[in-house]
Amino acid sequence: MTIQQITKTPMLTEEHEDLPTLLLCWQCGASLGTITSVPTTGSGLWTCHNCNVATECRNGLWISLAPQRVKHFSRFIADYEFIRAAEGRGSVDDDYYLGLPYKDLSGNNSDQWAIRACTFHYMERHVISPLGVLRKRPLRILDLGAGNCWMSYRLAQRGHSPVAVDLLINDQDGLGAAAHYSRHIRPLFPRVQAELDHLPFAPSSFDLTIFNASFHYSDDYERTFAEALRCTRSRGAVLIADTPWYADEKSGIKMVEEKHSLFATRYGFPSNSISSLQYLTPDRLQQLQTRFDVKWNIFKPYYGIRWSLRPLRAKLRKQRPPSQFRIYEARVGG
């Protein structure tokens, strides 16, 4: 592979919107060079000129996790992959991935994909398209929690430049599944294995950062949100999508207890190897707003009559209030 070695890590400004997106060393944070799309068979090493630590490109994926962090997340990844496989996620057929989020050809998780489709359509209409009009060009978009990369694929179809980030890199439900898009998007968008709290990108690299059903996996919302803000340029935005919201802490705690109990019964383990925060509440959102001096724009997509009736059904059955999904947008100053 050929890379452009860069000694500084510049912050993009309005006058330099055409600067390439830089990949940073996971060890010291120095710039390695311009992140590029790599064929799914591409492999190699980038060696940092500052600390001499190598960043691996493995089958087209940039591995930007420190070895100790790989060990830290290993149990979580193993548990998560086991559960997702048991839920019937993934396929060997391209058509399954090409249909997402609008069609779940497996039929295994159609209700969840319908929610994802509604959220994505709403974001496109009310955030992504208006921001593109403002920029007068395609957007650089950071897809956090990209999973099988369905959203990065859809964004690339529309002419944008996404970068997909996730912890999972398997070929069924992780970043490796993007191989199914490679005949339809050329070059394929960059994919990076990294954690939400340590993103290997230069400051102000992206017009839009989207937590794609992933923000609730954070164990420290302030640290995670600060990292997203760092990567987002002035007059851009950070979106939190498809993270459960509860009106009070009690309902969120009850949901977590129920989920852990269900997983322990169904899979033999509670899937709690890392202490993720799992949900949002008005108080948690207010804390982020105060800490970072942002104002939330809150969007409420319509997910259909069945979804709308969930609170009433729960009340009649004397159950806890169900989660609500909203889209939270924080504009970056400038």
mmCIF file with all atom_site columns, C-alpha atoms in Angstrom, residues 55-238:
data_model
loop_
_atom_site.group_PDB
_atom_site.id
_atom_site.type_symbol
_atom_site.label_atom_id
_atom_site.label_alt_id
_atom_site.label_comp_id
_atom_site.label_asym_id
_atom_site.label_entity_id
_atom_site.label_seq_id
_atom_site.pdbx_PDB_ins_code
_atom_site.Cartn_x
_atom_site.Cartn_y
_atom_site.Cartn_z
_atom_site.occupancy
_atom_site.B_iso_or_equiv
_atom_site.pdbx_formal_charge
_atom_site.auth_seq_id
_atom_site.auth_comp_id
_atom_site.auth_asym_id
_atom_site.auth_atom_id
_atom_site.pdbx_PDB_model_num
ATOM 1   C CA . THR A 1 55  ? -1.397  -0.274  12.748 1.00 0.00 ? 55  THR A CA 1
ATOM 2   C CA . GLU A 1 56  ? -2.607  -3.310  10.863 1.00 0.00 ? 56  GLU A CA 1
ATOM 3   C CA . CYS A 1 57  ? -4.851  -3.399  7.830  1.00 0.00 ? 57  CYS A CA 1
ATOM 4   C CA . ARG A 1 58  ? -6.442  -6.853  7.803  1.00 0.00 ? 58  ARG A CA 1
ATOM 5   C CA . ASN A 1 59  ? -8.627  -7.895  4.860  1.00 0.00 ? 59  ASN A CA 1
ATOM 6   C CA . GLY A 1 60  ? -9.434  -4.289  4.127  1.00 0.00 ? 60  GLY A CA 1
ATOM 7   C CA . LEU A 1 61  ? -10.101 -3.358  7.771  1.00 0.00 ? 61  LEU A CA 1
ATOM 8   C CA . TRP A 1 62  ? -7.990  -0.965  9.807  1.00 0.00 ? 62  TRP A CA 1
ATOM 9   C CA . ILE A 1 63  ? -7.359  -2.422  13.272 1.00 0.00 ? 63  ILE A CA 1
ATOM 10  C CA . SER A 1 64  ? -7.094  0.574   15.617 1.00 0.00 ? 64  SER A CA 1
ATOM 11  C CA . LEU A 1 65  ? -7.450  -1.119  18.993 1.00 0.00 ? 65  LEU A CA 1
ATOM 12  C CA . ALA A 1 66  ? -4.582  -1.385  21.434 1.00 0.00 ? 66  ALA A CA 1
ATOM 13  C CA . PRO A 1 67  ? -3.815  -5.013  22.422 1.00 0.00 ? 67  PRO A CA 1
ATOM 14  C CA . GLN A 1 68  ? -4.911  -4.373  26.008 1.00 0.00 ? 68  GLN A CA 1
ATOM 15  C CA . ARG A 1 69  ? -8.231  -3.002  24.731 1.00 0.00 ? 69  ARG A CA 1
ATOM 16  C CA . VAL A 1 70  ? -8.700  -6.051  22.521 1.00 0.00 ? 70  VAL A CA 1
ATOM 17  C CA . LYS A 1 71  ? -8.369  -8.132  25.678 1.00 0.00 ? 71  LYS A CA 1
ATOM 18  C CA . HIS A 1 72  ? -10.736 -5.805  27.569 1.00 0.00 ? 72  HIS A CA 1
ATOM 19  C CA . PHE A 1 73  ? -13.484 -6.192  24.970 1.00 0.00 ? 73  PHE A CA 1
ATOM 20  C CA . SER A 1 74  ? -12.909 -9.868  24.107 1.00 0.00 ? 74  SER A CA 1
ATOM 21  C CA . ARG A 1 75  ? -15.631 -11.265 26.390 1.00 0.00 ? 75  ARG A CA 1
ATOM 22  C CA . PHE A 1 76  ? -18.127 -8.616  25.309 1.00 0.00 ? 76  PHE A CA 1
ATOM 23  C CA . ILE A 1 77  ? -17.447 -9.304  21.625 1.00 0.00 ? 77  ILE A CA 1
ATOM 24  C CA . ALA A 1 78  ? -17.740 -13.075 22.078 1.00 0.00 ? 78  ALA A CA 1
ATOM 25  C CA . ASP A 1 79  ? -21.022 -12.769 23.987 1.00 0.00 ? 79  ASP A CA 1
ATOM 26  C CA . TYR A 1 80  ? -22.440 -10.230 21.557 1.00 0.00 ? 80  TYR A CA 1
ATOM 27  C CA . GLU A 1 81  ? -21.553 -12.284 18.487 1.00 0.00 ? 81  GLU A CA 1
ATOM 28  C CA . PHE A 1 82  ? -23.087 -15.389 20.066 1.00 0.00 ? 82  PHE A CA 1
ATOM 29  C CA . ILE A 1 83  ? -26.366 -13.590 20.790 1.00 0.00 ? 83  ILE A CA 1
ATOM 30  C CA . ARG A 1 84  ? -26.548 -11.962 17.375 1.00 0.00 ? 84  ARG A CA 1
ATOM 31  C CA . ALA A 1 85  ? -25.962 -15.293 15.657 1.00 0.00 ? 85  ALA A CA 1
ATOM 32  C CA . ALA A 1 86  ? -28.681 -16.885 17.793 1.00 0.00 ? 86  ALA A CA 1
ATOM 33  C CA . GLU A 1 87  ? -31.042 -14.090 16.726 1.00 0.00 ? 87  GLU A CA 1
ATOM 34  C CA . GLY A 1 88  ? -30.461 -15.024 13.107 1.00 0.00 ? 88  GLY A CA 1
ATOM 35  C CA . ARG A 1 89  ? -28.407 -12.012 12.088 1.00 0.00 ? 89  ARG A CA 1
ATOM 36  C CA . GLY A 1 90  ? -26.460 -12.120 8.853  1.00 0.00 ? 90  GLY A CA 1
ATOM 37  C CA . SER A 1 91  ? -26.460 -14.197 5.698  1.00 0.00 ? 91  SER A CA 1
ATOM 38  C CA . VAL A 1 92  ? -24.185 -15.599 3.019  1.00 0.00 ? 92  VAL A CA 1
ATOM 39  C CA . ASP A 1 93  ? -26.219 -13.828 0.322  1.00 0.00 ? 93  ASP A CA 1
ATOM 40  C CA . ASP A 1 94  ? -25.516 -10.320 -0.955 1.00 0.00 ? 94  ASP A CA 1
ATOM 41  C CA . ASP A 1 95  ? -29.229 -9.639  -1.383 1.00 0.00 ? 95  ASP A CA 1
ATOM 42  C CA . TYR A 1 96  ? -29.825 -9.805  2.368  1.00 0.00 ? 96  TYR A CA 1
ATOM 43  C CA . TYR A 1 97  ? -27.403 -6.948  3.036  1.00 0.00 ? 97  TYR A CA 1
ATOM 44  C CA . LEU A 1 98  ? -28.381 -4.954  -0.051 1.00 0.00 ? 98  LEU A CA 1
ATOM 45  C CA . GLY A 1 99  ? -31.989 -4.905  1.145  1.00 0.00 ? 99  GLY A CA 1
ATOM 46  C CA . LEU A 1 100 ? -31.256 -3.444  4.570  1.00 0.00 ? 100 LEU A CA 1
ATOM 47  C CA . PRO A 1 101 ? -32.722 -1.579  6.335  1.00 0.00 ? 101 PRO A CA 1
ATOM 48  C CA . TYR A 1 102 ? -35.864 -1.623  4.184  1.00 0.00 ? 102 TYR A CA 1
ATOM 49  C CA . LYS A 1 103 ? -36.147 -5.391  3.774  1.00 0.00 ? 103 LYS A CA 1
ATOM 50  C CA . ASP A 1 104 ? -35.097 -8.161  6.132  1.00 0.00 ? 104 ASP A CA 1
ATOM 51  C CA . LEU A 1 105 ? -35.022 -11.069 3.708  1.00 0.00 ? 105 LEU A CA 1
ATOM 52  C CA . SER A 1 106 ? -34.272 -13.486 6.552  1.00 0.00 ? 106 SER A CA 1
ATOM 53  C CA . GLY A 1 107 ? -37.531 -12.550 8.293  1.00 0.00 ? 107 GLY A CA 1
ATOM 54  C CA . ASN A 1 108 ? -35.773 -12.985 11.636 1.00 0.00 ? 108 ASN A CA 1
ATOM 55  C CA . ASN A 1 109 ? -35.687 -9.391  12.824 1.00 0.00 ? 109 ASN A CA 1
ATOM 56  C CA . SER A 1 110 ? -38.137 -7.573  10.569 1.00 0.00 ? 110 SER A CA 1
ATOM 57  C CA . ASP A 1 111 ? -39.658 -5.401  13.307 1.00 0.00 ? 111 ASP A CA 1
ATOM 58  C CA . GLN A 1 112 ? -36.259 -4.093  14.384 1.00 0.00 ? 112 GLN A CA 1
ATOM 59  C CA . TRP A 1 113 ? -35.219 -3.373  10.806 1.00 0.00 ? 113 TRP A CA 1
ATOM 60  C CA . ALA A 1 114 ? -38.468 -1.486  10.265 1.00 0.00 ? 114 ALA A CA 1
ATOM 61  C CA . ILE A 1 115 ? -37.456 0.812   13.131 1.00 0.00 ? 115 ILE A CA 1
ATOM 62  C CA . ARG A 1 116 ? -33.984 1.283   11.640 1.00 0.00 ? 116 ARG A CA 1
ATOM 63  C CA . ALA A 1 117 ? -35.487 2.083   8.232  1.00 0.00 ? 117 ALA A CA 1
ATOM 64  C CA . CYS A 1 118 ? -37.839 4.680   9.688  1.00 0.00 ? 118 CYS A CA 1
ATOM 65  C CA . THR A 1 119 ? -35.031 6.313   11.666 1.00 0.00 ? 119 THR A CA 1
ATOM 66  C CA . PHE A 1 120 ? -32.713 6.428   8.663  1.00 0.00 ? 120 PHE A CA 1
ATOM 67  C CA . HIS A 1 121 ? -35.380 7.891   6.393  1.00 0.00 ? 121 HIS A CA 1
ATOM 68  C CA . TYR A 1 122 ? -36.120 10.578  8.971  1.00 0.00 ? 122 TYR A CA 1
ATOM 69  C CA . MET A 1 123 ? -32.433 11.443  9.432  1.00 0.00 ? 123 MET A CA 1
ATOM 70  C CA . GLU A 1 124 ? -31.971 11.674  5.689  1.00 0.00 ? 124 GLU A CA 1
ATOM 71  C CA . ARG A 1 125 ? -34.876 14.024  5.269  1.00 0.00 ? 125 ARG A CA 1
ATOM 72  C CA . HIS A 1 126 ? -34.429 16.262  8.311  1.00 0.00 ? 126 HIS A CA 1
ATOM 73  C CA . VAL A 1 127 ? -30.669 16.283  8.986  1.00 0.00 ? 127 VAL A CA 1
ATOM 74  C CA . ILE A 1 128 ? -28.463 14.768  6.284  1.00 0.00 ? 128 ILE A CA 1
ATOM 75  C CA . SER A 1 129 ? -30.033 16.379  3.221  1.00 0.00 ? 129 SER A CA 1
ATOM 76  C CA . PRO A 1 130 ? -30.300 19.879  4.790  1.00 0.00 ? 130 PRO A CA 1
ATOM 77  C CA . LEU A 1 131 ? -26.680 19.681  5.937  1.00 0.00 ? 131 LEU A CA 1
ATOM 78  C CA . GLY A 1 132 ? -25.624 18.666  2.440  1.00 0.00 ? 132 GLY A CA 1
ATOM 79  C CA . VAL A 1 133 ? -27.445 21.679  1.027  1.00 0.00 ? 133 VAL A CA 1
ATOM 80  C CA . LEU A 1 134 ? -25.655 23.900  3.543  1.00 0.00 ? 134 LEU A CA 1
ATOM 81  C CA . ARG A 1 135 ? -22.253 22.438  2.658  1.00 0.00 ? 135 ARG A CA 1
ATOM 82  C CA . LYS A 1 136 ? -23.011 22.436  -1.090 1.00 0.00 ? 136 LYS A CA 1
ATOM 83  C CA . ARG A 1 137 ? -21.173 19.136  -1.439 1.00 0.00 ? 137 ARG A CA 1
ATOM 84  C CA . PRO A 1 138 ? -21.358 15.483  -0.321 1.00 0.00 ? 138 PRO A CA 1
ATOM 85  C CA . LEU A 1 139 ? -20.781 14.974  3.386  1.00 0.00 ? 139 LEU A CA 1
ATOM 86  C CA . ARG A 1 140 ? -18.067 13.198  5.316  1.00 0.00 ? 140 ARG A CA 1
ATOM 87  C CA . ILE A 1 141 ? -19.976 11.062  7.779  1.00 0.00 ? 141 ILE A CA 1
ATOM 88  C CA . LEU A 1 142 ? -18.691 8.999   10.694 1.00 0.00 ? 142 LEU A CA 1
ATOM 89  C CA . ASP A 1 143 ? -20.869 5.907   11.234 1.00 0.00 ? 143 ASP A CA 1
ATOM 90  C CA . LEU A 1 144 ? -20.316 4.818   14.843 1.00 0.00 ? 144 LEU A CA 1
ATOM 91  C CA . GLY A 1 145 ? -21.567 1.344   15.638 1.00 0.00 ? 145 GLY A CA 1
ATOM 92  C CA . ALA A 1 146 ? -21.758 0.538   11.943 1.00 0.00 ? 146 ALA A CA 1
ATOM 93  C CA . GLY A 1 147 ? -22.284 -3.199  12.446 1.00 0.00 ? 147 GLY A CA 1
ATOM 94  C CA . ASN A 1 148 ? -22.657 -4.810  9.016  1.00 0.00 ? 148 ASN A CA 1
ATOM 95  C CA . CYS A 1 149 ? -22.258 -1.347  7.435  1.00 0.00 ? 149 CYS A CA 1
ATOM 96  C CA . TRP A 1 150 ? -25.776 -1.053  6.039  1.00 0.00 ? 150 TRP A CA 1
ATOM 97  C CA . MET A 1 151 ? -25.934 2.678   6.784  1.00 0.00 ? 151 MET A CA 1
ATOM 98  C CA . SER A 1 152 ? -22.495 3.434   5.351  1.00 0.00 ? 152 SER A CA 1
ATOM 99  C CA . TYR A 1 153 ? -23.588 1.593   2.200  1.00 0.00 ? 153 TYR A CA 1
ATOM 100 C CA . ARG A 1 154 ? -26.752 3.659   1.918  1.00 0.00 ? 154 ARG A CA 1
ATOM 101 C CA . LEU A 1 155 ? -24.833 6.897   2.517  1.00 0.00 ? 155 LEU A CA 1
ATOM 102 C CA . ALA A 1 156 ? -22.211 5.969   -0.096 1.00 0.00 ? 156 ALA A CA 1
ATOM 103 C CA . GLN A 1 157 ? -25.024 5.191   -2.568 1.00 0.00 ? 157 GLN A CA 1
ATOM 104 C CA . ARG A 1 158 ? -26.169 8.772   -2.128 1.00 0.00 ? 158 ARG A CA 1
ATOM 105 C CA . GLY A 1 159 ? -22.722 10.143  -2.886 1.00 0.00 ? 159 GLY A CA 1
ATOM 106 C CA . HIS A 1 160 ? -21.510 10.837  0.646  1.00 0.00 ? 160 HIS A CA 1
ATOM 107 C CA . SER A 1 161 ? -18.152 9.710   2.086  1.00 0.00 ? 161 SER A CA 1
ATOM 108 C CA . PRO A 1 162 ? -18.776 7.541   5.148  1.00 0.00 ? 162 PRO A CA 1
ATOM 109 C CA . VAL A 1 163 ? -16.273 5.884   7.441  1.00 0.00 ? 163 VAL A CA 1
ATOM 110 C CA . ALA A 1 164 ? -17.633 2.840   9.285  1.00 0.00 ? 164 ALA A CA 1
ATOM 111 C CA . VAL A 1 165 ? -16.484 2.129   12.852 1.00 0.00 ? 165 VAL A CA 1
ATOM 112 C CA . ASP A 1 166 ? -17.314 -0.816  15.087 1.00 0.00 ? 166 ASP A CA 1
ATOM 113 C CA . LEU A 1 167 ? -15.754 -3.280  17.511 1.00 0.00 ? 167 LEU A CA 1
ATOM 114 C CA . LEU A 1 168 ? -17.104 -6.253  15.580 1.00 0.00 ? 168 LEU A CA 1
ATOM 115 C CA . ILE A 1 169 ? -15.235 -7.271  12.443 1.00 0.00 ? 169 ILE A CA 1
ATOM 116 C CA . ASN A 1 170 ? -16.799 -10.647 11.652 1.00 0.00 ? 170 ASN A CA 1
ATOM 117 C CA . ASP A 1 171 ? -18.182 -11.417 8.190  1.00 0.00 ? 171 ASP A CA 1
ATOM 118 C CA . GLN A 1 172 ? -21.812 -11.915 9.241  1.00 0.00 ? 172 GLN A CA 1
ATOM 119 C CA . ASP A 1 173 ? -22.739 -8.995  11.482 1.00 0.00 ? 173 ASP A CA 1
ATOM 120 C CA . GLY A 1 174 ? -19.550 -6.938  11.742 1.00 0.00 ? 174 GLY A CA 1
ATOM 121 C CA . LEU A 1 175 ? -17.447 -4.743  9.496  1.00 0.00 ? 175 LEU A CA 1
ATOM 122 C CA . GLY A 1 176 ? -16.345 -7.748  7.453  1.00 0.00 ? 176 GLY A CA 1
ATOM 123 C CA . ALA A 1 177 ? -19.895 -8.052  6.108  1.00 0.00 ? 177 ALA A CA 1
ATOM 124 C CA . ALA A 1 178 ? -19.249 -4.953  3.989  1.00 0.00 ? 178 ALA A CA 1
ATOM 125 C CA . ALA A 1 179 ? -17.675 -7.311  1.460  1.00 0.00 ? 179 ALA A CA 1
ATOM 126 C CA . HIS A 1 180 ? -21.244 -7.892  0.269  1.00 0.00 ? 180 HIS A CA 1
ATOM 127 C CA . TYR A 1 181 ? -21.382 -4.268  -0.896 1.00 0.00 ? 181 TYR A CA 1
ATOM 128 C CA . SER A 1 182 ? -18.025 -4.262  -2.665 1.00 0.00 ? 182 SER A CA 1
ATOM 129 C CA . ARG A 1 183 ? -19.438 -5.033  -6.116 1.00 0.00 ? 183 ARG A CA 1
ATOM 130 C CA . HIS A 1 184 ? -21.932 -2.189  -5.797 1.00 0.00 ? 184 HIS A CA 1
ATOM 131 C CA . ILE A 1 185 ? -19.820 0.563   -4.178 1.00 0.00 ? 185 ILE A CA 1
ATOM 132 C CA . ARG A 1 186 ? -16.358 1.147   -5.653 1.00 0.00 ? 186 ARG A CA 1
ATOM 133 C CA . PRO A 1 187 ? -14.158 1.985   -3.966 1.00 0.00 ? 187 PRO A CA 1
ATOM 134 C CA . LEU A 1 188 ? -15.650 0.570   -0.785 1.00 0.00 ? 188 LEU A CA 1
ATOM 135 C CA . PHE A 1 189 ? -15.808 3.027   2.112  1.00 0.00 ? 189 PHE A CA 1
ATOM 136 C CA . PRO A 1 190 ? -13.096 2.779   4.817  1.00 0.00 ? 190 PRO A CA 1
ATOM 137 C CA . ARG A 1 191 ? -13.817 0.519   7.796  1.00 0.00 ? 191 ARG A CA 1
ATOM 138 C CA . VAL A 1 192 ? -12.067 0.829   11.143 1.00 0.00 ? 192 VAL A CA 1
ATOM 139 C CA . GLN A 1 193 ? -12.164 -1.335  14.252 1.00 0.00 ? 193 GLN A CA 1
ATOM 140 C CA . ALA A 1 194 ? -12.026 1.138   17.120 1.00 0.00 ? 194 ALA A CA 1
ATOM 141 C CA . GLU A 1 195 ? -13.774 2.002   20.367 1.00 0.00 ? 195 GLU A CA 1
ATOM 142 C CA . LEU A 1 196 ? -16.125 4.933   20.808 1.00 0.00 ? 196 LEU A CA 1
ATOM 143 C CA . ASP A 1 197 ? -13.908 6.593   23.415 1.00 0.00 ? 197 ASP A CA 1
ATOM 144 C CA . HIS A 1 198 ? -10.715 6.476   21.351 1.00 0.00 ? 198 HIS A CA 1
ATOM 145 C CA . LEU A 1 199 ? -11.457 7.309   17.739 1.00 0.00 ? 199 LEU A CA 1
ATOM 146 C CA . PRO A 1 200 ? -8.353  7.292   15.509 1.00 0.00 ? 200 PRO A CA 1
ATOM 147 C CA . PHE A 1 201 ? -9.232  10.392  13.499 1.00 0.00 ? 201 PHE A CA 1
ATOM 148 C CA . ALA A 1 202 ? -7.929  13.943  13.398 1.00 0.00 ? 202 ALA A CA 1
ATOM 149 C CA . PRO A 1 203 ? -10.014 16.715  14.992 1.00 0.00 ? 203 PRO A CA 1
ATOM 150 C CA . SER A 1 204 ? -12.818 18.176  12.869 1.00 0.00 ? 204 SER A CA 1
ATOM 151 C CA . SER A 1 205 ? -12.620 15.427  10.256 1.00 0.00 ? 205 SER A CA 1
ATOM 152 C CA . PHE A 1 206 ? -16.353 14.895  9.672  1.00 0.00 ? 206 PHE A CA 1
ATOM 153 C CA . ASP A 1 207 ? -19.387 16.973  8.833  1.00 0.00 ? 207 ASP A CA 1
ATOM 154 C CA . LEU A 1 208 ? -21.675 14.586  10.660 1.00 0.00 ? 208 LEU A CA 1
ATOM 155 C CA . THR A 1 209 ? -21.109 11.955  13.330 1.00 0.00 ? 209 THR A CA 1
ATOM 156 C CA . ILE A 1 210 ? -23.890 9.419   13.864 1.00 0.00 ? 210 ILE A CA 1
ATOM 157 C CA . PHE A 1 211 ? -24.214 7.057   16.810 1.00 0.00 ? 211 PHE A CA 1
ATOM 158 C CA . ASN A 1 212 ? -25.957 4.271   14.904 1.00 0.00 ? 212 ASN A CA 1
ATOM 159 C CA . ALA A 1 213 ? -27.868 2.441   17.674 1.00 0.00 ? 213 ALA A CA 1
ATOM 160 C CA . SER A 1 214 ? -24.612 2.494   19.616 1.00 0.00 ? 214 SER A CA 1
ATOM 161 C CA . PHE A 1 215 ? -24.473 5.367   22.113 1.00 0.00 ? 215 PHE A CA 1
ATOM 162 C CA . HIS A 1 216 ? -25.990 3.244   24.902 1.00 0.00 ? 216 HIS A CA 1
ATOM 163 C CA . TYR A 1 217 ? -22.986 0.883   24.784 1.00 0.00 ? 217 TYR A CA 1
ATOM 164 C CA . SER A 1 218 ? -20.879 3.656   26.317 1.00 0.00 ? 218 SER A CA 1
ATOM 165 C CA . ASP A 1 219 ? -19.891 3.353   29.967 1.00 0.00 ? 219 ASP A CA 1
ATOM 166 C CA . ASP A 1 220 ? -19.244 7.102   30.231 1.00 0.00 ? 220 ASP A CA 1
ATOM 167 C CA . TYR A 1 221 ? -21.538 9.300   28.156 1.00 0.00 ? 221 TYR A CA 1
ATOM 168 C CA . GLU A 1 222 ? -19.494 12.450  28.697 1.00 0.00 ? 222 GLU A CA 1
ATOM 169 C CA . ARG A 1 223 ? -16.257 10.854  27.528 1.00 0.00 ? 223 ARG A CA 1
ATOM 170 C CA . THR A 1 224 ? -17.935 9.225   24.519 1.00 0.00 ? 224 THR A CA 1
ATOM 171 C CA . PHE A 1 225 ? -19.771 12.384  23.482 1.00 0.00 ? 225 PHE A CA 1
ATOM 172 C CA . ALA A 1 226 ? -16.621 14.495  23.874 1.00 0.00 ? 226 ALA A CA 1
ATOM 173 C CA . GLU A 1 227 ? -14.786 12.216  21.454 1.00 0.00 ? 227 GLU A CA 1
ATOM 174 C CA . ALA A 1 228 ? -17.584 12.521  18.880 1.00 0.00 ? 228 ALA A CA 1
ATOM 175 C CA . LEU A 1 229 ? -17.521 16.318  19.196 1.00 0.00 ? 229 LEU A CA 1
ATOM 176 C CA . ARG A 1 230 ? -13.750 16.328  18.712 1.00 0.00 ? 230 ARG A CA 1
ATOM 177 C CA . CYS A 1 231 ? -14.112 14.532  15.384 1.00 0.00 ? 231 CYS A CA 1
ATOM 178 C CA . THR A 1 232 ? -16.919 16.781  14.095 1.00 0.00 ? 232 THR A CA 1
ATOM 179 C CA . ARG A 1 233 ? -16.219 20.012  12.300 1.00 0.00 ? 233 ARG A CA 1
ATOM 180 C CA . SER A 1 234 ? -17.699 23.441  12.961 1.00 0.00 ? 234 SER A CA 1
ATOM 181 C CA . ARG A 1 235 ? -21.300 23.844  11.769 1.00 0.00 ? 235 ARG A CA 1
ATOM 182 C CA . GLY A 1 236 ? -21.633 20.082  11.638 1.00 0.00 ? 236 GLY A CA 1
ATOM 183 C CA . ALA A 1 237 ? -23.661 17.872  13.946 1.00 0.00 ? 237 ALA A CA 1
ATOM 184 C CA . VAL A 1 238 ? -23.589 14.841  16.227 1.00 0.00 ? 238 VAL A CA 1
#
